Tab-separated table of C-alpha atoms and ligand atoms in Angstrom:
chain	number	residue	atom	x	y	z
A	1	MET	CA	-13.788	-1.413	-1.976
A	2	LYS	CA	-13.890	0.168	1.270
A	3	ILE	CA	-11.036	1.086	3.271
A	4	ASP	CA	-11.074	2.622	6.521
A	5	ILE	CA	-7.979	4.016	8.307
A	6	LEU	CA	-7.348	4.430	11.930
A	7	THR	CA	-4.679	6.981	12.658
A	8	VAL	CA	-3.923	9.722	15.593
A	9	LEU	CA	-2.814	12.116	12.433
A	10	PRO	CA	-5.502	12.157	9.802
A	11	GLU	CA	-3.830	15.197	8.665
A	12	LEU	CA	-1.064	13.309	7.207
A	13	LEU	CA	-3.543	11.347	4.955
A	14	GLU	CA	-5.455	14.555	3.747
A	15	SER	CA	-3.385	14.600	0.399
A	16	PRO	CA	-2.246	11.280	-0.860
A	17	PHE	CA	-5.791	10.095	-1.856
A	18	GLN	CA	-7.058	13.472	-3.456
A	19	HIS	CA	-4.901	13.249	-6.601
A	20	SER	CA	-4.192	11.109	-9.976
A	21	ILE	CA	-5.258	7.842	-9.890
A	22	LEU	CA	-6.904	7.258	-6.570
A	23	LYS	CA	-8.575	10.384	-6.837
A	24	ARG	CA	-10.117	9.099	-10.113
A	25	ALA	CA	-10.889	5.777	-8.505
A	26	LYS	CA	-13.217	7.563	-5.575
A	27	GLU	CA	-14.775	9.918	-8.000
A	28	LYS	CA	-15.700	6.571	-10.143
A	29	GLY	CA	-17.448	5.055	-6.904
A	30	LEU	CA	-14.728	1.969	-7.313
A	31	LEU	CA	-13.016	2.828	-3.905
A	32	GLU	CA	-13.789	4.729	-0.687
A	33	ILE	CA	-11.507	5.644	1.606
A	34	ARG	CA	-12.555	6.996	5.257
A	35	VAL	CA	-9.831	8.093	7.588
A	36	HIS	CA	-10.810	7.808	11.199
A	37	HIS	CA	-9.249	9.823	14.187
A	38	LEU	CA	-8.405	7.648	16.883
A	39	ARG	CA	-8.828	10.101	19.471
A	40	GLN	CA	-12.572	10.006	19.221
A	41	TRP	CA	-12.003	6.751	21.120
A	42	ALA	CA	-9.846	8.254	23.631
A	43	VAL	CA	-9.740	6.936	27.328
A	44	ASN	CA	-10.262	10.511	28.724
A	45	GLU	CA	-11.023	14.310	27.848
A	46	TYR	CA	-7.587	14.988	27.228
A	47	GLY	CA	-7.556	12.696	24.327
A	48	GLN	CA	-5.239	10.171	25.588
A	49	VAL	CA	-4.745	7.091	23.466
A	50	ASP	CA	-1.171	6.137	24.699
A	51	ASP	CA	0.700	5.321	27.871
A	52	TYR	CA	4.121	4.197	29.598
A	53	GLN	CA	5.129	0.533	28.627
A	54	TYR	CA	5.208	-1.989	31.287
A	55	GLY	CA	8.779	-3.123	32.024
A	56	GLY	CA	9.829	0.401	31.837
A	57	GLY	CA	11.957	1.634	28.460
A	58	ALA	CA	11.725	4.767	26.147
A	59	GLY	CA	8.777	5.403	24.136
A	60	MET	CA	5.044	5.360	24.739
A	61	VAL	CA	2.753	2.231	23.726
A	62	MET	CA	-0.596	2.854	21.973
A	63	MET	CA	-3.542	1.850	24.642
A	64	PRO	CA	-5.697	-1.490	23.793
A	65	GLU	CA	-8.963	0.358	24.878
A	66	PRO	CA	-9.191	2.935	22.222
A	67	LEU	CA	-8.260	0.636	19.579
A	68	ALA	CA	-10.637	-2.075	20.486
A	69	ASN	CA	-13.435	0.218	21.204
A	70	ALA	CA	-12.571	2.106	17.605
A	71	ILE	CA	-12.265	-1.494	16.006
A	72	GLU	CA	-15.572	-2.575	17.392
A	73	ALA	CA	-17.401	0.403	16.615
A	74	LEU	CA	-16.312	0.307	12.950
A	75	SER	CA	-16.951	-3.247	12.520
A	76	LYS	CA	-20.523	-2.675	13.461
A	77	GLU	CA	-20.813	-0.609	9.810
A	78	ALA	CA	-18.462	-3.033	7.859
A	79	HIS	CA	-17.325	-6.703	7.895
A	80	TYR	CA	-13.900	-6.523	7.311
A	81	ASP	CA	-12.260	-9.058	5.419
A	82	GLU	CA	-8.780	-7.976	6.840
A	83	VAL	CA	-7.677	-5.971	9.769
A	84	ILE	CA	-4.498	-4.707	8.946
A	85	TYR	CA	-1.819	-3.156	11.398
A	86	MET	CA	1.330	-1.474	9.468
A	87	THR	CA	4.505	-2.789	11.196
A	88	PRO	CA	8.172	-3.028	10.530
A	89	ASP	CA	7.971	-6.523	11.752
A	90	GLY	CA	4.897	-7.249	9.319
A	91	SER	CA	4.972	-9.379	6.287
A	92	LEU	CA	6.813	-7.455	3.373
A	93	LEU	CA	4.540	-6.021	1.165
A	94	ASP	CA	5.102	-7.049	-2.787
A	95	GLN	CA	2.959	-7.207	-5.823
A	96	ARG	CA	1.475	-10.456	-5.051
A	97	MET	CA	0.059	-9.415	-1.581
A	98	SER	CA	-1.263	-6.178	-3.381
A	99	ASN	CA	-3.107	-8.410	-6.066
A	100	GLN	CA	-4.624	-10.362	-2.951
A	101	LEU	CA	-5.773	-7.600	-1.254
A	102	SER	CA	-7.495	-5.851	-4.195
A	103	LEU	CA	-9.953	-8.519	-4.280
A	104	LYS	CA	-11.292	-7.945	-0.915
A	105	GLU	CA	-14.114	-5.643	-0.294
A	106	ASN	CA	-13.691	-3.937	3.195
A	107	ILE	CA	-10.142	-3.472	4.821
A	108	LEU	CA	-9.452	-1.732	8.072
A	109	ILE	CA	-6.059	-0.378	8.574
A	110	ILE	CA	-4.343	0.392	11.706
A	111	CYS	CA	-1.542	2.999	11.596
A	112	GLY	CA	0.765	2.908	14.888
A	113	HIS	CA	2.997	5.474	16.348
A	114	TYR	CA	5.429	5.979	19.245
A	115	LYS	CA	6.447	2.212	20.175
A	116	GLY	CA	3.659	0.759	18.286
A	117	ILE	CA	0.136	-0.712	19.612
A	118	ASP	CA	-0.400	-3.200	22.420
A	119	GLN	CA	0.356	-6.405	21.815
A	120	ARG	CA	-3.343	-7.524	22.618
A	121	ILE	CA	-4.726	-5.670	19.717
A	122	ARG	CA	-2.436	-7.417	17.440
A	123	ASP	CA	-3.349	-10.803	18.928
A	124	GLN	CA	-6.966	-10.374	19.249
A	125	PHE	CA	-8.088	-8.123	16.276
A	126	VAL	CA	-5.150	-7.870	13.663
A	127	THR	CA	-5.752	-10.355	10.960
A	128	LEU	CA	-2.332	-9.443	8.719
A	129	GLU	CA	0.466	-7.294	9.438
A	130	VAL	CA	2.209	-5.595	6.597
A	131	SER	CA	5.585	-3.836	6.587
A	132	ILE	CA	6.504	-1.650	3.463
A	133	GLY	CA	10.225	-2.352	4.089
A	134	SER	CA	13.084	-3.136	6.420
A	135	TYR	CA	13.540	0.405	7.771
A	136	VAL	CA	11.352	2.384	10.652
A	137	LEU	CA	9.297	5.101	9.899
A	138	SER	CA	7.613	7.691	12.852
A	139	GLY	CA	4.025	6.320	12.150
A	140	GLY	CA	2.100	3.974	9.997
A	141	GLU	CA	0.506	6.986	7.841
A	142	LEU	CA	2.660	7.111	4.931
A	143	ALA	CA	2.860	3.186	4.913
A	144	ALA	CA	-0.765	2.968	4.788
A	145	ALA	CA	-0.768	5.521	2.017
A	146	VAL	CA	1.482	3.351	0.358
A	147	LEU	CA	-0.427	0.078	0.603
A	148	VAL	CA	-3.920	1.731	-0.183
A	149	ASP	CA	-2.194	3.212	-3.456
A	150	THR	CA	-0.850	-0.100	-4.547
A	151	ILE	CA	-4.272	-1.772	-3.852
A	152	GLY	CA	-6.289	1.085	-5.542
A	153	ARG	CA	-4.647	1.252	-8.910
A	154	LEU	CA	-5.406	-2.468	-9.288
A	155	LEU	CA	-9.131	-2.319	-8.929
A	156	PRO	CA	-10.897	-2.785	-12.133
A	157	GLY	CA	-12.006	-0.059	-14.107
A	158	VAL	CA	-9.774	2.371	-12.219
A	159	LEU	CA	-6.725	2.632	-14.650
A	160	ASN	CA	-7.747	3.784	-18.093
A	161	ASP	CA	-6.112	1.064	-20.094
A	162	GLU	CA	-7.323	-1.883	-17.913
A	163	THR	CA	-4.556	-3.855	-18.899
A	164	SER	CA	-1.877	-1.427	-17.940
A	165	ALA	CA	-1.284	-2.561	-14.615
A	166	LEU	CA	-0.730	-6.336	-16.205
A	167	PHE	CA	2.445	-4.998	-17.518
A	168	ASP	CA	3.898	-3.288	-14.703
A	169	SER	CA	7.101	-4.362	-12.657
A	170	PHE	CA	6.623	-7.669	-10.816
A	171	GLN	CA	3.393	-8.876	-12.248
A	172	ASP	CA	4.649	-12.429	-13.775
A	173	ASP	CA	7.737	-11.806	-11.399
A	174	LEU	CA	9.364	-9.623	-13.928
A	175	LEU	CA	10.729	-5.778	-14.023
A	176	ALA	CA	9.014	-3.563	-16.540
A	177	PRO	CA	11.178	-3.190	-19.585
A	178	PRO	CA	12.371	0.369	-20.517
A	179	VAL	CA	10.236	2.787	-21.956
A	180	TYR	CA	10.507	5.955	-24.653
A	181	THR	CA	8.545	8.873	-25.926
A	182	ARG	CA	8.867	11.420	-28.341
A	183	PRO	CA	11.224	12.718	-29.865
A	184	ALA	CA	12.508	9.640	-31.323
A	185	ASP	CA	16.402	11.233	-31.224
A	186	PHE	CA	17.116	13.087	-27.946
A	187	ARG	CA	20.345	14.773	-28.254
A	188	GLY	CA	21.842	11.876	-30.219
A	189	ALA	CA	20.222	8.902	-28.384
A	190	LYS	CA	17.794	7.408	-30.372
A	191	VAL	CA	14.897	5.350	-29.659
A	192	PRO	CA	15.510	1.657	-30.424
A	193	GLU	CA	14.665	0.958	-33.875
A	194	ILE	CA	12.203	-2.138	-33.439
A	195	LEU	CA	9.846	0.061	-31.466
A	196	LEU	CA	9.429	2.092	-34.496
A	197	SER	CA	8.707	-0.986	-36.782
A	198	GLY	CA	5.181	-1.204	-36.323
A	199	ASP	CA	5.816	-5.032	-35.768
A	200	PRO	CA	3.284	-5.726	-32.348
A	201	LYS	CA	4.759	-9.268	-32.479
A	202	LYS	CA	8.373	-8.131	-32.783
A	203	ILE	CA	7.850	-5.503	-30.127
A	204	GLU	CA	6.445	-7.714	-27.661
A	205	ASP	CA	9.330	-10.214	-27.804
A	206	TRP	CA	11.466	-7.284	-27.642
A	207	ARG	CA	9.879	-6.287	-24.416
A	208	HIS	CA	9.902	-9.195	-22.862
A	209	GLU	CA	13.699	-9.797	-23.466
A	210	GLN	CA	14.313	-6.446	-21.907
A	211	SER	CA	12.342	-7.434	-19.258
A	212	LEU	CA	14.098	-10.837	-18.513
A	213	GLN	CA	17.391	-9.144	-18.847
A	214	ARG	CA	16.866	-6.245	-16.459
A	215	THR	CA	15.305	-8.492	-13.986
A	216	GLN	CA	18.335	-10.770	-14.195
A	217	GLU	CA	20.560	-7.790	-13.571
A	218	ARG	CA	18.774	-5.804	-10.748
A	219	ARG	CA	16.568	-8.620	-9.152
A	220	PRO	CA	17.779	-11.906	-9.889
A	221	ASP	CA	15.898	-13.236	-6.977
A	222	LEU	CA	12.582	-12.325	-8.877
A	223	LEU	CA	13.700	-15.224	-11.310
A	224	GLU	CA	14.346	-17.969	-8.461
A	225	PRO	CA	11.560	-20.799	-8.086
B	301	LIG	N1	8.899	-0.028	17.721
B	301	LIG	C1	8.578	-0.376	16.375
B	301	LIG	C2	9.780	-1.384	16.007
B	301	LIG	O1	10.766	-1.336	16.145
B	301	LIG	O2	9.182	-2.333	15.127
B	301	LIG	C3	8.621	0.878	15.586
B	301	LIG	C4	7.406	1.762	15.856
B	301	LIG	S1	7.540	3.140	14.745
B	301	LIG	C5	8.345	4.094	15.290
B	301	LIG	C6	5.805	3.449	14.912
B	301	LIG	C7	4.736	2.886	13.634
B	301	LIG	O3	5.144	3.293	12.680
B	301	LIG	C8	4.582	1.392	13.695
B	301	LIG	O4	3.739	1.240	14.741
B	301	LIG	C9	4.091	1.315	12.408
B	301	LIG	O5	2.593	1.441	12.497
B	301	LIG	C10	4.939	2.430	11.679
B	301	LIG	N2	5.832	1.848	10.559
B	301	LIG	C11	7.233	1.858	11.032
B	301	LIG	N3	7.971	1.539	10.291
B	301	LIG	C12	7.156	1.065	9.181
B	301	LIG	C13	7.303	-0.003	8.164
B	301	LIG	N4	8.497	-0.246	7.688
B	301	LIG	N5	6.225	-0.636	7.740
B	301	LIG	C14	5.226	-0.496	8.026
B	301	LIG	N6	4.664	0.643	9.104
B	301	LIG	C15	5.640	1.001	9.758
């Protein structure tokens, strides 16, 4: 899978993809991430990519020309299955959306700044608008990093144990059960006996029961039809 990211702050995206699972995904050739500085397509020698908003009001708006030129230039190298704009008023990111996006081949992600991007880019180029939560970030980079992380770990071959993502929270609309490691007795708090029983069927049933209970307590909305 190839992911291109358009940003005015590429520095913010230097670290998130250099470690752990995403690093492994890139090293295995399963994921390619390219970060593009929008100022390459600035409208003048000063690197301008934003301007005052029509109608007045505080805050700059990202201009349509640099974005359109960037999207068109990048589209010559790849056919994008989705052009995604990270925005607080987009569809709320959830596991289902991540699962679906992990099946795509090429994705372009636009990171906004200031008051956001000119509406005409959203109307003419963007195919999916994604919010990572009901709060406002200063820019789309951290949101893009979250999106890429959640997609990247789902790509076949990325996780060592290929099935492990299937047992994470939100797959099957359930939260994950509690997990334990050594020691079996930590300051008097013992690991549930059943996990030491060596009986896979009983352990599976217990985990499912715990998942259900946790979901009922913490996220009953997930159990609604
Ligand atoms: N004026 C916009 C609004 O009220 O909806 C907020 C703009 S925000 C300060 C700047 C940029 O950060 C946005 O264009 C978007 O790319 C990104 N952003 C902020 N919050 C986000 C969120 N919850 N999810 C995804 N992207 C977000």
